Coordinates of C-alpha atoms and ligand atoms in Angstrom, one line a residue:
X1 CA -10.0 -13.1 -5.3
X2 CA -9.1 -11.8 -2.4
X3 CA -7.1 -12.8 0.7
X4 CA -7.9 -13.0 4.6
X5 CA -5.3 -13.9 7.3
X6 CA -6.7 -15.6 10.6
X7 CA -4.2 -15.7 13.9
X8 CA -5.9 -17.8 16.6
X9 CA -4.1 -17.9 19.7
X10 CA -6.4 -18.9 22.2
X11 CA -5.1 -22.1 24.4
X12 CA -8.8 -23.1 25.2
X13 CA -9.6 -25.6 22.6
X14 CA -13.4 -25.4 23.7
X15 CA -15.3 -21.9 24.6
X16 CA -12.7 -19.7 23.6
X17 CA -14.4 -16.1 22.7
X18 CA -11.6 -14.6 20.7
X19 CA -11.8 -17.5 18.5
X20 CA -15.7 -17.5 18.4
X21 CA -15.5 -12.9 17.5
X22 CA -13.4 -13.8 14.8
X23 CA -15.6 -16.3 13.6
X24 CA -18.0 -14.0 13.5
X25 CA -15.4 -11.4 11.4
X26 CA -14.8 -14.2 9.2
X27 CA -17.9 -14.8 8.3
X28 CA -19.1 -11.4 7.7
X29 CA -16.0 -11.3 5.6
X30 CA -16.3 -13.8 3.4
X31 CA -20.2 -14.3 3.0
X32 CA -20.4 -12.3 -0.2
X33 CA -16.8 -12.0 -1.4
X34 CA -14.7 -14.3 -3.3
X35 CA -11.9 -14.3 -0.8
X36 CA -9.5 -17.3 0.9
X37 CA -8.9 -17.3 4.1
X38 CA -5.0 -18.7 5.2
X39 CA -5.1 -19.4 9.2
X40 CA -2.6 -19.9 11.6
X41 CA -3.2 -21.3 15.0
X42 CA -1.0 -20.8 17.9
X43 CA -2.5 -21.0 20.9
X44 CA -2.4 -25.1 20.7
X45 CA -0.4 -25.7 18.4
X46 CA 2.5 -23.4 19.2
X47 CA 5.4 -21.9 17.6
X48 CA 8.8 -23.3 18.2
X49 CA 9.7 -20.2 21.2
X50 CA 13.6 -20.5 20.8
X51 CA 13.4 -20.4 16.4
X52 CA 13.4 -16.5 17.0
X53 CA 16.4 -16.1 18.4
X54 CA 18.0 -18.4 15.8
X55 CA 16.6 -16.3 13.0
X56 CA 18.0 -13.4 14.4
X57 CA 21.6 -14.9 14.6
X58 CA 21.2 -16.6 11.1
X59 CA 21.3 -13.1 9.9
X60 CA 24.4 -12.2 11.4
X61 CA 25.4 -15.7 9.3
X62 CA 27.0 -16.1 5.5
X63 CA 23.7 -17.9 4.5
X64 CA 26.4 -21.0 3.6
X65 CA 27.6 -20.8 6.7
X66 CA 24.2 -20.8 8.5
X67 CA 23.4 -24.6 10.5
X68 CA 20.2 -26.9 9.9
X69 CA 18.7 -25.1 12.9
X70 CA 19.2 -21.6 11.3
X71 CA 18.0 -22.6 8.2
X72 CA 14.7 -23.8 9.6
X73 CA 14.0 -20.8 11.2
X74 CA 14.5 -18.4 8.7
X75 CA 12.7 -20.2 6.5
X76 CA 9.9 -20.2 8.9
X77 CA 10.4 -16.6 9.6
X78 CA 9.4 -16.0 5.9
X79 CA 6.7 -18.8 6.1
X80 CA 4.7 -16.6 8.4
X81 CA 5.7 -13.7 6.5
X82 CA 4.5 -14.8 3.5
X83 CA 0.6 -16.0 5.1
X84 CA 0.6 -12.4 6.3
X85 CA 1.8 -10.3 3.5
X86 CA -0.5 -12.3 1.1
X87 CA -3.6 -10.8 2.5
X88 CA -5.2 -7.9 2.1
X89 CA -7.3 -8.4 5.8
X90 CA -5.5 -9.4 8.7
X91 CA -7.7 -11.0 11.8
X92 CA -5.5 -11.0 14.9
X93 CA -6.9 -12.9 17.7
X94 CA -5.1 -12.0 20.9
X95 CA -6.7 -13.6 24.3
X96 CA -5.3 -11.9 27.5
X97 CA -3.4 -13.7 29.4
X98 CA -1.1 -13.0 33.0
X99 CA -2.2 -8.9 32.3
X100 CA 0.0 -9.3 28.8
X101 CA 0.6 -10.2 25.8
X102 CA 0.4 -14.2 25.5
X103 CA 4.0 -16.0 24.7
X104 CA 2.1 -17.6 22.1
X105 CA 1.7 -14.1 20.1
X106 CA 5.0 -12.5 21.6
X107 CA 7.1 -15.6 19.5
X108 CA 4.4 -14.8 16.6
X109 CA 5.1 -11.4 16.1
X110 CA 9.0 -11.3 17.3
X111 CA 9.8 -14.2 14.2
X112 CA 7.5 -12.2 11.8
X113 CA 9.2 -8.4 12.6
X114 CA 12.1 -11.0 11.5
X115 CA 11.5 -10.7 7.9
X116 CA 12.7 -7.9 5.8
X117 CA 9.3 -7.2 5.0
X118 CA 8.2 -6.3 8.4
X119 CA 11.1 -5.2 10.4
X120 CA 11.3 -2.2 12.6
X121 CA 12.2 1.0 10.0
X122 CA 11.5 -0.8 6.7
X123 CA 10.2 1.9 4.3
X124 CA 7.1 0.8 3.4
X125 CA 6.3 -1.9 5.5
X126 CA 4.1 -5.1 3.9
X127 CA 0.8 -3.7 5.8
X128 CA 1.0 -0.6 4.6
X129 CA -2.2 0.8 3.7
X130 CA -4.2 -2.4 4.6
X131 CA -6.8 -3.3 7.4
X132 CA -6.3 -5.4 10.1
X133 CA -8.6 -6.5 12.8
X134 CA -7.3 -7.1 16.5
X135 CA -10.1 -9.0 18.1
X136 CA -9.2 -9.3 22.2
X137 CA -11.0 -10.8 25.1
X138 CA -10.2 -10.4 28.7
X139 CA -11.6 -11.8 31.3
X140 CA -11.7 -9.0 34.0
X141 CA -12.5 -5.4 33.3
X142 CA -9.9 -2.6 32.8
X143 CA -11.6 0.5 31.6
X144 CA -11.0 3.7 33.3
X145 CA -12.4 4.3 36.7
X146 CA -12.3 0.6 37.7
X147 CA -9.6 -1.0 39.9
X148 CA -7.0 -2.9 37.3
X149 CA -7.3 0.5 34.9
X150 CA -3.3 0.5 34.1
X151 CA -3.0 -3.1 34.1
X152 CA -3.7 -4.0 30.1
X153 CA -0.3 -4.4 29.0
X154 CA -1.4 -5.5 26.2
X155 CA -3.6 -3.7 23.8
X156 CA -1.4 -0.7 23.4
X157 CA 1.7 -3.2 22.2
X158 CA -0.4 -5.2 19.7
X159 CA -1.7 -1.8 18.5
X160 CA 1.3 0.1 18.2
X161 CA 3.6 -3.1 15.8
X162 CA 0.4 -3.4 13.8
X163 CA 0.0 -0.2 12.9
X164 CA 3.0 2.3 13.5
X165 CA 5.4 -0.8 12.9
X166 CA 3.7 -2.9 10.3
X167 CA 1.3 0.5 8.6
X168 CA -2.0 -1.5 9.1
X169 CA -5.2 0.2 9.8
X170 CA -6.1 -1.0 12.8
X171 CA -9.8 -1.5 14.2
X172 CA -9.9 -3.2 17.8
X173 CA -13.1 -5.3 18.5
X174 CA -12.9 -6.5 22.0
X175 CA -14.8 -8.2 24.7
X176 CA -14.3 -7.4 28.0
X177 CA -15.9 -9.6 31.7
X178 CA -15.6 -12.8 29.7
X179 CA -15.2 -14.9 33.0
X180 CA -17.9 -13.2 34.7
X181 CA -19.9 -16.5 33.7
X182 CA -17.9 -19.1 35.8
X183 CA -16.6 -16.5 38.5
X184 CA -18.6 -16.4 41.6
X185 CA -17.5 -13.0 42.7
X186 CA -18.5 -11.8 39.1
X187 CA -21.7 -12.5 39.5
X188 CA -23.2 -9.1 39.5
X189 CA -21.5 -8.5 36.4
X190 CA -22.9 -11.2 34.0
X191 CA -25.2 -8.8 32.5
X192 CA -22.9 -5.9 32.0
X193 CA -20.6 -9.2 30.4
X194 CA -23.3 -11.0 28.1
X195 CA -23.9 -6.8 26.6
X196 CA -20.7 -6.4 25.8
X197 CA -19.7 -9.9 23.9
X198 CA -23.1 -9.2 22.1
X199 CA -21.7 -5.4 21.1
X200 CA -18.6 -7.2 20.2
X201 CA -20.2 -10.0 18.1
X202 CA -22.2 -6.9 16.2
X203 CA -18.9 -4.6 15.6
X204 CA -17.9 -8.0 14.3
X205 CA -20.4 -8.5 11.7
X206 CA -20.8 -4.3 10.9
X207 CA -17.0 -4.3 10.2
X208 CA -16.5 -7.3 8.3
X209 CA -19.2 -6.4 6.1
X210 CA -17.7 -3.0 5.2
X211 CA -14.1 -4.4 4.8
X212 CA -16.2 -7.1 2.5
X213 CA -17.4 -4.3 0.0
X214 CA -14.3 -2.6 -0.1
X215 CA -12.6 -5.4 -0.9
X216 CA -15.0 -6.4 -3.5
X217 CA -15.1 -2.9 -5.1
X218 CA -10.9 -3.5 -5.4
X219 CA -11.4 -6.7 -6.9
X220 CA -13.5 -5.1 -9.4
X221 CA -11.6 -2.2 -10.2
Ligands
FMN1 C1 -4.1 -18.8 32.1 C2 -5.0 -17.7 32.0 C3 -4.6 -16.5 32.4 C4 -5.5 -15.4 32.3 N1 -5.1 -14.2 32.8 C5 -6.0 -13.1 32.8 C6 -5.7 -11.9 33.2 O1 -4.5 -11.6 33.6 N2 -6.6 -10.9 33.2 C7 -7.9 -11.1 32.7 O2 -8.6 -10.2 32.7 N3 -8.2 -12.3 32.3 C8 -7.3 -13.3 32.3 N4 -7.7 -14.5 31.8 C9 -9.1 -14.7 31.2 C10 -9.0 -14.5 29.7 O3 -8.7 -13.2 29.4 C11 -10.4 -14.9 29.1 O4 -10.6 -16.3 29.3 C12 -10.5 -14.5 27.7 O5 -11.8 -14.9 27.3 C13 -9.4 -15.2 26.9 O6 -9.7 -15.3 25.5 P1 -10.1 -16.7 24.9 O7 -11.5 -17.0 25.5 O8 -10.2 -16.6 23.4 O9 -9.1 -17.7 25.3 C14 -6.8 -15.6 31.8 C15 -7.2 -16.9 31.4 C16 -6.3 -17.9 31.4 C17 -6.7 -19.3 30.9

């Protein structure tokens, strides 16, 4: 059996295209394989934002010493630990928001790089060696060449904890123009949008299927 993680963290709770890519992961994933899938959703159901920074002081406290409020965090710092280090796939959805990383994700990842399992320098860190998938949508476009090239402060971030921090492989499946649809001035690029969420709905379902046979061939071995 093996073991998917799902982040959602979306705050649309209709229409949301992260959520719908990783859908389409998912499903790819687990079509053939015997596989559980353990999600967390942020996006509308958030994280407590201050439990981070009572984590953090909790472990500069004699655990006896440590208050309710302490305890509660730690032990939800290894709660979300534990979902991710018991997969062997990890599906990070991460809408852009504001030109960065969401708060949503941000308190995600700062109570998970919490744990002793994933903290900054740990040896071999609890990804190590495994695949994860960051699936992004943004609504404008921000390749080179056009005018808001530079103002992704995102992508690199997510990319560099996951893998240089946390030892994931890291594949990035992304669509990009998603409000082209419901912004007038986009209009000329609805076209150029509706391609590239169908590319990204495709690298969906080629990847998941490949991650699905490798998995099954390690489930076999
Ligand atoms: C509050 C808010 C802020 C946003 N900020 C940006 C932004 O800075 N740049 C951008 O390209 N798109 C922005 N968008 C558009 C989102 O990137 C787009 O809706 C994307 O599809 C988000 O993923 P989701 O559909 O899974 O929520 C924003 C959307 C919302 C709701």
């Amino acid at each position: 059996m093996s073991t998917v993680f799902r982040l959602d963290a979306s705050i649309k709770p209709e229409g949301s295209v992260t959520r719908a890519i990783e859908d389409t992961l998912q499903g790819a994933i687990v079509a053939d394989l015997d596989a559980t899938v353990v999600k967390r959703e942020i996006g509308l159901t958030p994280l407590p934002s201050d439990a981070w920074a009572t984590a953090i002081f909790a472990g500069f406290t004699p655990a006896d010493a440590r208050t309710p409020e302490q305890n509660a965090a730690v032990a939800l710092v290894t709660e979300l630990a534990d979902e991710l280090a018991s997969a062997e796939v990890a599906i990070i959805g991460a809408p852009f928001y504001n030109w960065g990383v969401t708060q949503h994700l941000k308190t995600w990842f700062d109570l998970v790089l919490a744990d002793p399992r994933f903290s900054a320098g740990v040896e071999t860190p609890a990804g190590s060696g495994k695949q994860a998938f960051l699936v992004i949508a943004r609504g404008g476009g921000y390749g080179e060449g056009t005018p808001r090239y530079g103002w992704d402060h995102a992508t690199a971030w997510l990319e560099r904890i996951l893998k240089d921090v946390w030892g994931y492989e890291v594949t990035i499946i992304e669509a990009e123009l998603t409000l082209a649809e419901s912004t007038p001035a986009m209009a000329g690029l609805v076209d150029l949008a509706r391609q590239r969420l169908a590319e990204a709905h495709s690298a969906a379902e080629t990847h998941g299927k490949a991650v699905a046979v490798k998995l099954g061939e390690i489930a076999a071995a």
